[in-house]
PDB file of C-alpha atoms and ligand atoms in Angstrom:
ATOM      1  CA  UNK E   1     -31.219 -11.359  31.852  1.00  0.00           C
ATOM      2  CA  UNK E   2     -29.848 -13.127  28.775  1.00  0.00           C
ATOM      3  CA  UNK E   3     -26.192 -14.070  28.945  1.00  0.00           C
ATOM      4  CA  UNK E   4     -23.895 -13.549  25.951  1.00  0.00           C
ATOM      5  CA  UNK E   5     -20.217 -14.417  26.042  1.00  0.00           C
ATOM      6  CA  UNK E   6     -17.972 -12.463  23.688  1.00  0.00           C
ATOM      7  CA  UNK E   7     -14.676 -13.897  22.492  1.00  0.00           C
ATOM      8  CA  UNK E   8     -12.259 -11.508  20.725  1.00  0.00           C
ATOM      9  CA  UNK E   9     -12.869  -7.802  20.399  1.00  0.00           C
ATOM     10  CA  UNK E  10     -16.209  -7.346  18.705  1.00  0.00           C
ATOM     11  CA  UNK E  11     -17.048  -3.905  17.322  1.00  0.00           C
ATOM     12  CA  UNK E  12     -18.925  -1.683  19.803  1.00  0.00           C
ATOM     13  CA  UNK E  13     -21.430  -0.711  17.121  1.00  0.00           C
ATOM     14  CA  UNK E  14     -22.655  -4.305  17.134  1.00  0.00           C
ATOM     15  CA  UNK E  15     -22.508  -4.807  20.895  1.00  0.00           C
ATOM     16  CA  UNK E  16     -24.618  -1.659  21.450  1.00  0.00           C
ATOM     17  CA  UNK E  17     -27.520  -3.395  19.719  1.00  0.00           C
ATOM     18  CA  UNK E  18     -27.930  -5.719  22.689  1.00  0.00           C
ATOM     19  CA  UNK E  19     -30.320  -3.842  24.959  1.00  0.00           C
ATOM     20  CA  UNK E  20     -30.543  -3.682  28.748  1.00  0.00           C
ATOM     21  CA  UNK E  21     -31.930  -7.217  28.941  1.00  0.00           C
ATOM     22  CA  UNK E  22     -28.575  -8.661  27.960  1.00  0.00           C
ATOM     23  CA  UNK E  23     -25.450  -9.268  29.996  1.00  0.00           C
ATOM     24  CA  UNK E  24     -22.615  -9.174  27.437  1.00  0.00           C
ATOM     25  CA  UNK E  25     -18.973  -9.738  28.338  1.00  0.00           C
ATOM     26  CA  UNK E  26     -15.974 -12.000  28.009  1.00  0.00           C
ATOM     27  CA  UNK E  27     -16.330 -13.205  31.577  1.00  0.00           C
ATOM     28  CA  UNK E  28     -19.954 -14.419  31.306  1.00  0.00           C
ATOM     29  CA  UNK E  29     -20.280 -18.000  32.571  1.00  0.00           C
ATOM     30  CA  UNK E  30     -22.808 -20.522  31.263  1.00  0.00           C
ATOM     31  CA  UNK E  31     -23.721 -18.331  28.277  1.00  0.00           C
ATOM     32  CA  UNK E  32     -26.854 -18.852  26.215  1.00  0.00           C
ATOM     33  CA  UNK E  33     -24.969 -17.553  23.232  1.00  0.00           C
ATOM     34  CA  UNK E  34     -21.416 -16.814  22.143  1.00  0.00           C
ATOM     35  CA  UNK E  35     -20.293 -14.031  19.828  1.00  0.00           C
ATOM     36  CA  UNK E  36     -16.910 -14.737  18.287  1.00  0.00           C
ATOM     37  CA  UNK E  37     -14.539 -13.628  15.556  1.00  0.00           C
ATOM     38  CA  UNK E  38     -11.451 -15.838  15.267  1.00  0.00           C
ATOM     39  CA  UNK E  39     -11.119 -17.670  18.613  1.00  0.00           C
ATOM     40  CA  UNK E  40     -11.801 -21.416  18.685  1.00  0.00           C
ATOM     41  CA  UNK E  41     -15.170 -22.400  20.147  1.00  0.00           C
ATOM     42  CA  UNK E  42     -15.798 -25.918  21.407  1.00  0.00           C
ATOM     43  CA  UNK E  43     -19.557 -25.921  21.779  1.00  0.00           C
ATOM     44  CA  UNK E  44     -19.361 -28.962  24.097  1.00  0.00           C
ATOM     45  CA  UNK E  45     -17.698 -26.782  26.749  1.00  0.00           C
ATOM     46  CA  UNK E  46     -20.901 -24.825  27.447  1.00  0.00           C
ATOM     47  CA  UNK E  47     -23.889 -26.593  28.931  1.00  0.00           C
ATOM     48  CA  UNK E  48     -26.566 -23.878  28.422  1.00  0.00           C
ATOM     49  CA  UNK E  49     -25.528 -22.885  24.909  1.00  0.00           C
ATOM     50  CA  UNK E  50     -28.293 -22.220  22.336  1.00  0.00           C
ATOM     51  CA  UNK E  51     -26.393 -20.362  19.634  1.00  0.00           C
ATOM     52  CA  UNK E  52     -23.008 -19.190  18.409  1.00  0.00           C
ATOM     53  CA  UNK E  53     -22.633 -16.254  16.025  1.00  0.00           C
ATOM     54  CA  UNK E  54     -19.465 -15.597  14.102  1.00  0.00           C
ATOM     55  CA  UNK E  55     -18.702 -11.998  13.147  1.00  0.00           C
ATOM     56  CA  UNK E  56     -17.229 -13.185   9.869  1.00  0.00           C
ATOM     57  CA  UNK E  57     -17.967 -15.459   6.929  1.00  0.00           C
ATOM     58  CA  UNK E  58     -16.188 -18.751   7.664  1.00  0.00           C
ATOM     59  CA  UNK E  59     -17.213 -20.921  10.594  1.00  0.00           C
ATOM     60  CA  UNK E  60     -14.268 -23.311  10.753  1.00  0.00           C
ATOM     61  CA  UNK E  61     -13.290 -22.098  14.241  1.00  0.00           C
ATOM     62  CA  UNK E  62     -16.556 -23.516  15.611  1.00  0.00           C
ATOM     63  CA  UNK E  63     -17.266 -27.204  16.262  1.00  0.00           C
ATOM     64  CA  UNK E  64     -20.162 -27.376  13.799  1.00  0.00           C
ATOM     65  CA  UNK E  65     -20.687 -31.146  14.063  1.00  0.00           C
ATOM     66  CA  UNK E  66     -20.892 -31.039  17.846  1.00  0.00           C
ATOM     67  CA  UNK E  67     -23.198 -28.007  17.676  1.00  0.00           C
ATOM     68  CA  UNK E  68     -25.510 -29.696  15.159  1.00  0.00           C
ATOM     69  CA  UNK E  69     -25.678 -32.853  17.262  1.00  0.00           C
ATOM     70  CA  UNK E  70     -26.971 -30.777  20.177  1.00  0.00           C
ATOM     71  CA  UNK E  71     -29.247 -28.468  18.165  1.00  0.00           C
ATOM     72  CA  UNK E  72     -27.064 -25.418  18.812  1.00  0.00           C
ATOM     73  CA  UNK E  73     -27.532 -22.855  16.035  1.00  0.00           C
ATOM     74  CA  UNK E  74     -24.413 -21.486  14.368  1.00  0.00           C
ATOM     75  CA  UNK E  75     -24.705 -18.183  12.504  1.00  0.00           C
ATOM     76  CA  UNK E  76     -22.230 -16.376  10.315  1.00  0.00           C
ATOM     77  CA  UNK E  77     -22.179 -12.968   8.657  1.00  0.00           C
ATOM     78  CA  UNK E  78     -22.096 -13.752   4.933  1.00  0.00           C
ATOM     79  CA  UNK E  79     -21.062 -10.872   2.740  1.00  0.00           C
ATOM     80  CA  UNK E  80     -20.608  -8.404   5.591  1.00  0.00           C
ATOM     81  CA  UNK E  81     -16.871  -8.223   4.997  1.00  0.00           C
ATOM     82  CA  UNK E  82     -16.852  -9.079   1.285  1.00  0.00           C
ATOM     83  CA  UNK E  83     -15.944  -5.592   0.117  1.00  0.00           C
ATOM     84  CA  UNK E  84     -12.954  -5.411   2.456  1.00  0.00           C
ATOM     85  CA  UNK E  85     -11.569  -8.661   1.064  1.00  0.00           C
ATOM     86  CA  UNK E  86     -12.280  -7.743  -2.564  1.00  0.00           C
ATOM     87  CA  UNK E  87     -10.628  -4.318  -2.249  1.00  0.00           C
ATOM     88  CA  UNK E  88      -7.554  -5.840  -0.625  1.00  0.00           C
ATOM     89  CA  UNK E  89      -7.203  -8.518  -3.293  1.00  0.00           C
ATOM     90  CA  UNK E  90      -7.342  -5.988  -6.129  1.00  0.00           C
ATOM     91  CA  UNK E  91      -5.003  -3.584  -4.302  1.00  0.00           C
ATOM     92  CA  UNK E  92      -2.428  -6.287  -3.669  1.00  0.00           C
ATOM     93  CA  UNK E  93      -2.650  -7.614  -7.215  1.00  0.00           C
ATOM     94  CA  UNK E  94      -2.057  -4.091  -8.527  1.00  0.00           C
ATOM     95  CA  UNK E  95       0.933  -3.702  -6.221  1.00  0.00           C
ATOM     96  CA  UNK E  96       2.366  -7.076  -7.171  1.00  0.00           C
ATOM     97  CA  UNK E  97       2.375  -6.522 -10.930  1.00  0.00           C
ATOM     98  CA  UNK E  98       4.264  -3.252 -10.311  1.00  0.00           C
ATOM     99  CA  UNK E  99       6.726  -4.926  -7.882  1.00  0.00           C
ATOM    100  CA  UNK E 100       5.781  -2.373  -5.249  1.00  0.00           C
ATOM    101  CA  UNK E 101       6.639  -4.603  -2.263  1.00  0.00           C
ATOM    102  CA  UNK E 102      10.182  -5.280  -3.513  1.00  0.00           C
ATOM    103  CA  UNK E 103      10.742  -1.746  -4.789  1.00  0.00           C
ATOM    104  CA  UNK E 104       9.866   0.012  -1.565  1.00  0.00           C
ATOM    105  CA  UNK E 105      11.965  -2.452   0.455  1.00  0.00           C
ATOM    106  CA  UNK E 106      14.888  -1.938  -1.894  1.00  0.00           C
ATOM    107  CA  UNK E 107      14.757   1.860  -1.525  1.00  0.00           C
ATOM    108  CA  UNK E 108      14.488   1.635   2.263  1.00  0.00           C
ATOM    109  CA  UNK E 109      17.632  -0.500   2.376  1.00  0.00           C
ATOM    110  CA  UNK E 110      19.793   1.904   0.361  1.00  0.00           C
ATOM    111  CA  UNK E 111      22.660   3.636   2.091  1.00  0.00           C
ATOM    112  CA  UNK E 112      21.521   7.184   2.919  1.00  0.00           C
ATOM    113  CA  UNK E 113      25.187   8.311   2.912  1.00  0.00           C
ATOM    114  CA  UNK E 114      25.852   6.988  -0.597  1.00  0.00           C
ATOM    115  CA  UNK E 115      27.144  10.044  -2.553  1.00  0.00           C
ATOM    116  CA  UNK E 116      25.528   8.573  -5.695  1.00  0.00           C
ATOM    117  CA  UNK E 117      22.163   7.944  -4.011  1.00  0.00           C
ATOM    118  CA  UNK E 118      20.151   9.691  -6.750  1.00  0.00           C
ATOM    119  CA  UNK E 119      21.783   7.605  -9.454  1.00  0.00           C
ATOM    120  CA  UNK E 120      21.253   4.417  -7.473  1.00  0.00           C
ATOM    121  CA  UNK E 121      17.572   5.244  -7.025  1.00  0.00           C
ATOM    122  CA  UNK E 122      17.314   5.900 -10.760  1.00  0.00           C
ATOM    123  CA  UNK E 123      18.417   2.280 -11.350  1.00  0.00           C
ATOM    124  CA  UNK E 124      15.329   1.137  -9.472  1.00  0.00           C
ATOM    125  CA  UNK E 125      13.101   2.529 -12.228  1.00  0.00           C
ATOM    126  CA  UNK E 126      14.464  -0.099 -14.586  1.00  0.00           C
ATOM    127  CA  UNK E 127      14.877  -2.886 -12.062  1.00  0.00           C
ATOM    128  CA  UNK E 128      11.278  -2.727 -10.897  1.00  0.00           C
ATOM    129  CA  UNK E 129       9.530  -1.970 -14.177  1.00  0.00           C
ATOM    130  CA  UNK E 130       6.263  -3.894 -14.070  1.00  0.00           C
ATOM    131  CA  UNK E 131       3.201  -4.747 -16.121  1.00  0.00           C
ATOM    132  CA  UNK E 132      -0.331  -3.344 -16.161  1.00  0.00           C
ATOM    133  CA  UNK E 133      -3.588  -5.003 -15.171  1.00  0.00           C
ATOM    134  CA  UNK E 134      -5.513  -3.476 -18.058  1.00  0.00           C
ATOM    135  CA  UNK E 135      -5.982  -6.012 -20.851  1.00  0.00           C
ATOM    136  CA  UNK E 136      -4.849  -8.975 -18.734  1.00  0.00           C
ATOM    137  CA  UNK E 137      -7.093 -11.901 -17.788  1.00  0.00           C
ATOM    138  CA  UNK E 138      -8.031 -12.528 -14.178  1.00  0.00           C
ATOM    139  CA  UNK E 139      -9.250 -16.000 -13.271  1.00  0.00           C
ATOM    140  CA  UNK E 140     -11.755 -15.899 -10.423  1.00  0.00           C
ATOM    141  CA  UNK E 141     -12.439 -19.210  -8.715  1.00  0.00           C
ATOM    142  CA  UNK E 142     -15.612 -18.931  -6.671  1.00  0.00           C
ATOM    143  CA  UNK E 143     -18.438 -16.530  -7.472  1.00  0.00           C
ATOM    144  CA  UNK E 144     -19.914 -15.829  -4.084  1.00  0.00           C
ATOM    145  CA  UNK E 145     -20.138 -12.286  -2.741  1.00  0.00           C
ATOM    146  CA  UNK E 146     -16.370 -11.738  -2.749  1.00  0.00           C
ATOM    147  CA  UNK E 147     -15.799 -13.313  -6.166  1.00  0.00           C
ATOM    148  CA  UNK E 148     -18.552 -11.143  -7.682  1.00  0.00           C
ATOM    149  CA  UNK E 149     -17.056  -7.953  -6.222  1.00  0.00           C
ATOM    150  CA  UNK E 150     -13.547  -8.905  -7.339  1.00  0.00           C
ATOM    151  CA  UNK E 151     -14.871  -9.592 -10.852  1.00  0.00           C
ATOM    152  CA  UNK E 152     -16.528  -6.172 -11.011  1.00  0.00           C
ATOM    153  CA  UNK E 153     -13.458  -4.346  -9.698  1.00  0.00           C
ATOM    154  CA  UNK E 154     -11.312  -6.178 -12.240  1.00  0.00           C
ATOM    155  CA  UNK E 155     -13.608  -5.135 -15.091  1.00  0.00           C
ATOM    156  CA  UNK E 156     -13.407  -1.518 -13.919  1.00  0.00           C
ATOM    157  CA  UNK E 157      -9.663  -1.867 -14.367  1.00  0.00           C
ATOM    158  CA  UNK E 158     -10.296  -3.029 -17.927  1.00  0.00           C
ATOM    159  CA  UNK E 159      -9.285  -6.616 -17.200  1.00  0.00           C
ATOM    160  CA  UNK E 160     -10.925  -9.647 -18.810  1.00  0.00           C
ATOM    161  CA  UNK E 161     -12.457 -11.930 -16.232  1.00  0.00           C
ATOM    162  CA  UNK E 162     -12.906 -15.660 -16.611  1.00  0.00           C
ATOM    163  CA  UNK E 163     -14.628 -17.322 -13.704  1.00  0.00           C
ATOM    164  CA  UNK E 164     -15.711 -20.689 -12.375  1.00  0.00           C
ATOM    165  CA  UNK E 165     -17.844 -21.688  -9.413  1.00  0.00           C
ATOM    166  CA  UNK E 166     -18.438 -25.319  -8.420  1.00  0.00           C
ATOM    167  CA  UNK E 167     -21.921 -24.372  -7.109  1.00  0.00           C
ATOM    168  CA  UNK E 168     -23.018 -21.337  -9.138  1.00  0.00           C
ATOM    169  CA  UNK E 169     -25.900 -19.257  -7.771  1.00  0.00           C
ATOM    170  CA  UNK E 170     -28.454 -18.136 -10.353  1.00  0.00           C
ATOM    171  CA  UNK E 171     -28.642 -14.660  -8.776  1.00  0.00           C
ATOM    172  CA  UNK E 172     -24.910 -14.113  -8.996  1.00  0.00           C
ATOM    173  CA  UNK E 173     -24.800 -15.427 -12.560  1.00  0.00           C
ATOM    174  CA  UNK E 174     -27.401 -12.810 -13.570  1.00  0.00           C
ATOM    175  CA  UNK E 175     -25.384 -10.052 -11.894  1.00  0.00           C
ATOM    176  CA  UNK E 176     -22.320 -11.154 -13.795  1.00  0.00           C
ATOM    177  CA  UNK E 177     -23.671 -12.078 -17.189  1.00  0.00           C
ATOM    178  CA  UNK E 178     -22.363  -8.919 -18.883  1.00  0.00           C
ATOM    179  CA  UNK E 179     -19.189  -8.726 -16.883  1.00  0.00           C
ATOM    180  CA  UNK E 180     -17.531 -12.089 -16.811  1.00  0.00           C
ATOM    181  CA  UNK E 181     -16.972 -15.107 -18.969  1.00  0.00           C
ATOM    182  CA  UNK E 182     -18.285 -17.867 -16.732  1.00  0.00           C
ATOM    183  CA  UNK E 183     -16.876 -21.261 -17.708  1.00  0.00           C
ATOM    184  CA  UNK E 184     -17.906 -24.779 -16.741  1.00  0.00           C
ATOM    185  CA  UNK E 185     -14.582 -26.145 -15.535  1.00  0.00           C
ATOM    186  CA  UNK E 186     -11.747 -24.941 -13.348  1.00  0.00           C
ATOM    187  CA  UNK E 187      -9.341 -26.165 -16.060  1.00  0.00           C
ATOM    188  CA  UNK E 188     -10.615 -23.504 -18.451  1.00  0.00           C
ATOM    189  CA  UNK E 189      -9.989 -20.745 -15.899  1.00  0.00           C
ATOM    190  CA  UNK E 190      -6.495 -22.011 -15.205  1.00  0.00           C
ATOM    191  CA  UNK E 191      -5.593 -22.267 -18.890  1.00  0.00           C
ATOM    192  CA  UNK E 192      -6.891 -18.791 -19.800  1.00  0.00           C
ATOM    193  CA  UNK E 193      -5.673 -16.669 -16.872  1.00  0.00           C
ATOM    194  CA  UNK E 194      -2.695 -14.396 -16.385  1.00  0.00           C
ATOM    195  CA  UNK E 195      -3.509 -14.203 -12.678  1.00  0.00           C
ATOM    196  CA  UNK E 196      -5.744 -16.389 -10.516  1.00  0.00           C
ATOM    197  CA  UNK E 197      -7.593 -15.463  -7.345  1.00  0.00           C
ATOM    198  CA  UNK E 198      -9.412 -17.985  -5.172  1.00  0.00           C
ATOM    199  CA  UNK E 199     -12.718 -17.194  -3.412  1.00  0.00           C
ATOM    200  CA  UNK E 200     -14.320 -20.488  -2.398  1.00  0.00           C
ATOM    201  CA  UNK E 201     -14.709 -21.696   1.197  1.00  0.00           C
ATOM    202  CA  UNK E 202     -12.525 -24.544   2.409  1.00  0.00           C
ATOM    203  CA  UNK E 203     -14.631 -27.723   2.456  1.00  0.00           C
ATOM    204  CA  UNK E 204     -12.768 -30.919   3.221  1.00  0.00           C
ATOM    205  CA  UNK E 205     -12.889 -33.324   0.296  1.00  0.00           C
ATOM    206  CA  UNK E 206     -14.653 -30.733  -1.896  1.00  0.00           C
ATOM    207  CA  UNK E 207     -12.585 -27.570  -2.307  1.00  0.00           C
ATOM    208  CA  UNK E 208      -9.560 -29.101  -0.570  1.00  0.00           C
ATOM    209  CA  UNK E 209      -6.606 -29.050  -3.021  1.00  0.00           C
ATOM    210  CA  UNK E 210      -8.948 -27.660  -5.669  1.00  0.00           C
ATOM    211  CA  UNK E 211      -5.899 -26.165  -7.382  1.00  0.00           C
ATOM    212  CA  UNK E 212      -3.373 -28.946  -7.628  1.00  0.00           C
ATOM    213  CA  UNK E 213      -0.441 -30.385  -9.525  1.00  0.00           C
ATOM    214  CA  UNK E 214      -2.681 -31.861 -12.195  1.00  0.00           C
ATOM    215  CA  UNK E 215      -4.760 -28.814 -13.128  1.00  0.00           C
ATOM    216  CA  UNK E 216      -2.093 -26.158 -12.427  1.00  0.00           C
ATOM    217  CA  UNK E 217       0.158 -27.783 -15.053  1.00  0.00           C
ATOM    218  CA  UNK E 218      -1.883 -25.805 -17.616  1.00  0.00           C
ATOM    219  CA  UNK E 219      -1.258 -22.427 -15.929  1.00  0.00           C
ATOM    220  CA  UNK E 220       0.719 -20.075 -18.154  1.00  0.00           C
ATOM    221  CA  UNK E 221       0.246 -16.957 -16.051  1.00  0.00           C
ATOM    222  CA  UNK E 222       2.387 -15.473 -13.307  1.00  0.00           C
ATOM    223  CA  UNK E 223       0.484 -14.889 -10.060  1.00  0.00           C
ATOM    224  CA  UNK E 224      -1.833 -16.932  -7.839  1.00  0.00           C
ATOM    225  CA  UNK E 225      -3.632 -15.326  -4.898  1.00  0.00           C
ATOM    226  CA  UNK E 226      -5.432 -17.108  -2.089  1.00  0.00           C
ATOM    227  CA  UNK E 227      -7.258 -14.857   0.345  1.00  0.00           C
ATOM    228  CA  UNK E 228     -10.001 -17.455   0.965  1.00  0.00           C
ATOM    229  CA  UNK E 229      -8.646 -20.268   3.172  1.00  0.00           C
ATOM    230  CA  UNK E 230      -5.570 -22.441   3.452  1.00  0.00           C
ATOM    231  CA  UNK E 231      -5.863 -25.958   1.997  1.00  0.00           C
ATOM    232  CA  UNK E 232      -7.618 -24.914  -1.221  1.00  0.00           C
ATOM    233  CA  UNK E 233      -4.394 -24.511  -3.193  1.00  0.00           C
ATOM    234  CA  UNK E 234      -1.996 -27.425  -2.895  1.00  0.00           C
ATOM    235  CA  UNK E 235       1.131 -25.869  -1.433  1.00  0.00           C
ATOM    236  CA  UNK E 236       3.584 -28.560  -2.565  1.00  0.00           C
ATOM    237  CA  UNK E 237       2.551 -27.733  -6.124  1.00  0.00           C
ATOM    238  CA  UNK E 238       3.032 -24.016  -5.447  1.00  0.00           C
ATOM    239  CA  UNK E 239       6.550 -24.562  -4.017  1.00  0.00           C
ATOM    240  CA  UNK E 240       7.444 -26.690  -7.026  1.00  0.00           C
ATOM    241  CA  UNK E 241       6.087 -24.165  -9.541  1.00  0.00           C
ATOM    242  CA  UNK E 242       7.956 -21.336  -7.819  1.00  0.00           C
ATOM    243  CA  UNK E 243      11.190 -23.364  -7.751  1.00  0.00           C
ATOM    244  CA  UNK E 244      10.882 -24.260 -11.409  1.00  0.00           C
ATOM    245  CA  UNK E 245      10.053 -20.670 -12.408  1.00  0.00           C
ATOM    246  CA  UNK E 246       6.571 -21.667 -13.629  1.00  0.00           C
ATOM    247  CA  UNK E 247       4.994 -19.217 -11.172  1.00  0.00           C
ATOM    248  CA  UNK E 248       6.263 -15.718 -10.415  1.00  0.00           C
ATOM    249  CA  UNK E 249       4.585 -15.277  -7.061  1.00  0.00           C
ATOM    250  CA  UNK E 250       2.001 -16.614  -4.668  1.00  0.00           C
ATOM    251  CA  UNK E 251       0.193 -14.196  -2.369  1.00  0.00           C
ATOM    252  CA  UNK E 252      -1.859 -15.394   0.539  1.00  0.00           C
ATOM    253  CA  UNK E 253      -3.531 -14.512   3.816  1.00  0.00           C
ATOM    254  CA  UNK E 254      -2.485 -17.865   5.339  1.00  0.00           C
ATOM    255  CA  UNK E 255       0.900 -18.786   6.725  1.00  0.00           C
ATOM    256  CA  UNK E 256       2.577 -22.112   7.243  1.00  0.00           C
ATOM    257  CA  UNK E 257       6.168 -22.807   8.299  1.00  0.00           C
ATOM    258  CA  UNK E 258       7.439 -23.570   4.817  1.00  0.00           C
ATOM    259  CA  UNK E 259       5.760 -20.591   3.134  1.00  0.00           C
ATOM    260  CA  UNK E 260       7.233 -18.238   5.731  1.00  0.00           C
ATOM    261  CA  UNK E 261      10.704 -19.243   4.547  1.00  0.00           C
ATOM    262  CA  UNK E 262       9.975 -18.836   0.820  1.00  0.00           C
ATOM    263  CA  UNK E 263      10.819 -15.312  -0.455  1.00  0.00           C
ATOM    264  CA  UNK E 264       8.541 -15.733  -3.477  1.00  0.00           C
ATOM    265  CA  UNK E 265       5.501 -16.172  -1.243  1.00  0.00           C
ATOM    266  CA  UNK E 266       4.002 -12.995   0.173  1.00  0.00           C
ATOM    267  CA  UNK E 267       1.997 -13.640   3.284  1.00  0.00           C
ATOM    268  CA  UNK E 268      -0.424 -11.291   4.999  1.00  0.00           C
ATOM    269  CA  UNK E 269      -1.668 -11.778   8.578  1.00  0.00           C
ATOM    270  CA  UNK E 270      -5.249 -12.794   7.691  1.00  0.00           C
ATOM    271  CA  UNK E 271      -5.866  -9.181   6.808  1.00  0.00           C
ATOM    272  CA  UNK E 272      -8.699  -9.567   4.294  1.00  0.00           C
ATOM    273  CA  UNK E 273     -11.554  -8.489   6.535  1.00  0.00           C
ATOM    274  CA  UNK E 274      -9.612  -6.195   8.804  1.00  0.00           C
ATOM    275  CA  UNK E 275     -11.245  -2.859   8.178  1.00  0.00           C
ATOM    276  CA  UNK E 276     -13.320  -0.757  10.552  1.00  0.00           C
ATOM    277  CA  UNK E 277     -16.275  -1.003   8.209  1.00  0.00           C
ATOM    278  CA  UNK E 278     -16.145  -4.780   7.797  1.00  0.00           C
ATOM    279  CA  UNK E 279     -15.705  -5.349  11.526  1.00  0.00           C
ATOM    280  CA  UNK E 280     -18.771  -3.192  12.219  1.00  0.00           C
ATOM    281  CA  UNK E 281     -20.875  -4.801   9.476  1.00  0.00           C
ATOM    282  CA  UNK E 282     -20.028  -8.291  10.712  1.00  0.00           C
ATOM    283  CA  UNK E 283     -20.719  -7.454  14.350  1.00  0.00           C
ATOM    284  CA  UNK E 284     -24.057  -5.812  13.539  1.00  0.00           C
ATOM    285  CA  UNK E 285     -25.175  -8.758  11.405  1.00  0.00           C
ATOM    286  CA  UNK E 286     -24.091 -11.326  13.983  1.00  0.00           C
ATOM    287  CA  UNK E 287     -25.810  -9.531  16.881  1.00  0.00           C
ATOM    288  CA  UNK E 288     -29.036  -9.068  14.920  1.00  0.00           C
ATOM    289  CA  UNK E 289     -29.033 -12.777  14.073  1.00  0.00           C
ATOM    290  CA  UNK E 290     -28.520 -13.748  17.702  1.00  0.00           C
ATOM    291  CA  UNK E 291     -31.260 -11.435  18.947  1.00  0.00           C
ATOM    292  CA  UNK E 292     -33.750 -12.638  16.335  1.00  0.00           C
ATOM    293  CA  UNK E 293     -33.036 -16.196  17.334  1.00  0.00           C
ATOM    294  CA  UNK E 294     -33.045 -15.753  21.098  1.00  0.00           C
ATOM    295  CA  UNK E 295     -36.088 -13.453  21.181  1.00  0.00           C
ATOM    296  CA  UNK E 296     -38.263 -14.807  18.378  1.00  0.00           C
ATOM    297  CA  UNK E 297     -36.751 -18.176  17.419  1.00  0.00           C
ATOM    298  CA  UNK E 298     -36.125 -16.798  13.926  1.00  0.00           C
ATOM    299  CA  UNK E 299     -33.191 -18.151  11.958  1.00  0.00           C
ATOM    300  CA  UNK E 300     -32.102 -15.363   9.599  1.00  0.00           C
ATOM    301  CA  UNK E 301     -29.470 -17.047   7.470  1.00  0.00           C
ATOM    302  CA  UNK E 302     -27.893 -20.411   7.040  1.00  0.00           C
TER     303      UNK E 302
HETATM  304  C1  LIG K 401     -14.014 -14.549   7.473  1.00  0.00           C
HETATM  305  O1  LIG K 401     -14.241 -15.737   7.672  1.00  0.00           O
HETATM  306  O2  LIG K 401     -14.901 -13.714   7.400  1.00  0.00           O
HETATM  307  C2  LIG K 401     -12.584 -14.147   7.301  1.00  0.00           C
HETATM  308  O3  LIG K 401     -11.745 -15.167   7.699  1.00  0.00           O
HETATM  309  C3  LIG K 401     -12.218 -12.838   7.874  1.00  0.00           C
HETATM  310  C4  LIG K 401     -11.995 -12.704   9.341  1.00  0.00           C
HETATM  311  O4  LIG K 401     -12.834 -13.042  10.138  1.00  0.00           O
HETATM  312  O5  LIG K 401     -10.959 -12.161   9.709  1.00  0.00           O
END
């Protein structure tokens, strides 16, 4: 019987793919493999471990260096939740340019006993008048699976898309050649965009502080979104730009103490991949990878 430890709730659709030869539960001791979503995994804590699979894209909750040193395979589920993230990013951008978050809060806080309630509500139409996405330029930083989907969704909304990837993939460039203006430097994206959205992984010393005081000085737009990882956009620069009125709003899936206290920063609880479909896709991909590896020694993805 093969022993798989699950951490976090993993979608049943994925777990069902393990057949009768597998013992799969949270309480499994000395597992051969671990299936995880967001919990931290220290691979040194398990003596029999052969593999860890993450039902998600990023693997920064797993001790990769320790795993590599011991020959423990670490799998992820690239692309399995890309659509969920891309849809959320475009939805939130659309809501932000129309001030939907503020407007709905404002209405909810009105006095229901106000005799002039209708007139007060009418004022909101002017107060929260917004702008449209159509005709605006979206800067997409990172053209992996999520960046490609975001670019396509933006084009369907009649936006111009200008994009940059530090490590462009030929396949993705072909998919995008008629859709996006791909530029060679991040500076060009920053200078040309009304709104910026970030879709690169966090890699220390590489994408860390990729958007920073120096390059963001050229930004003339209003909104920056980071639904990729914390650490990619330099937050001190963001606070400064917001304070000085050089940035209208910053929207992110990652919280820190200071951002929580800043009303111009809208923070979501790492919601990008939280859909039924994405959770199922990720679980299915991660389980299939584990089974292929444990049963046939096949490594499906890197
Ligand atoms: C991912 O790495 O896929 C994302 O962080 C989404 C998640 O797992 O919630």
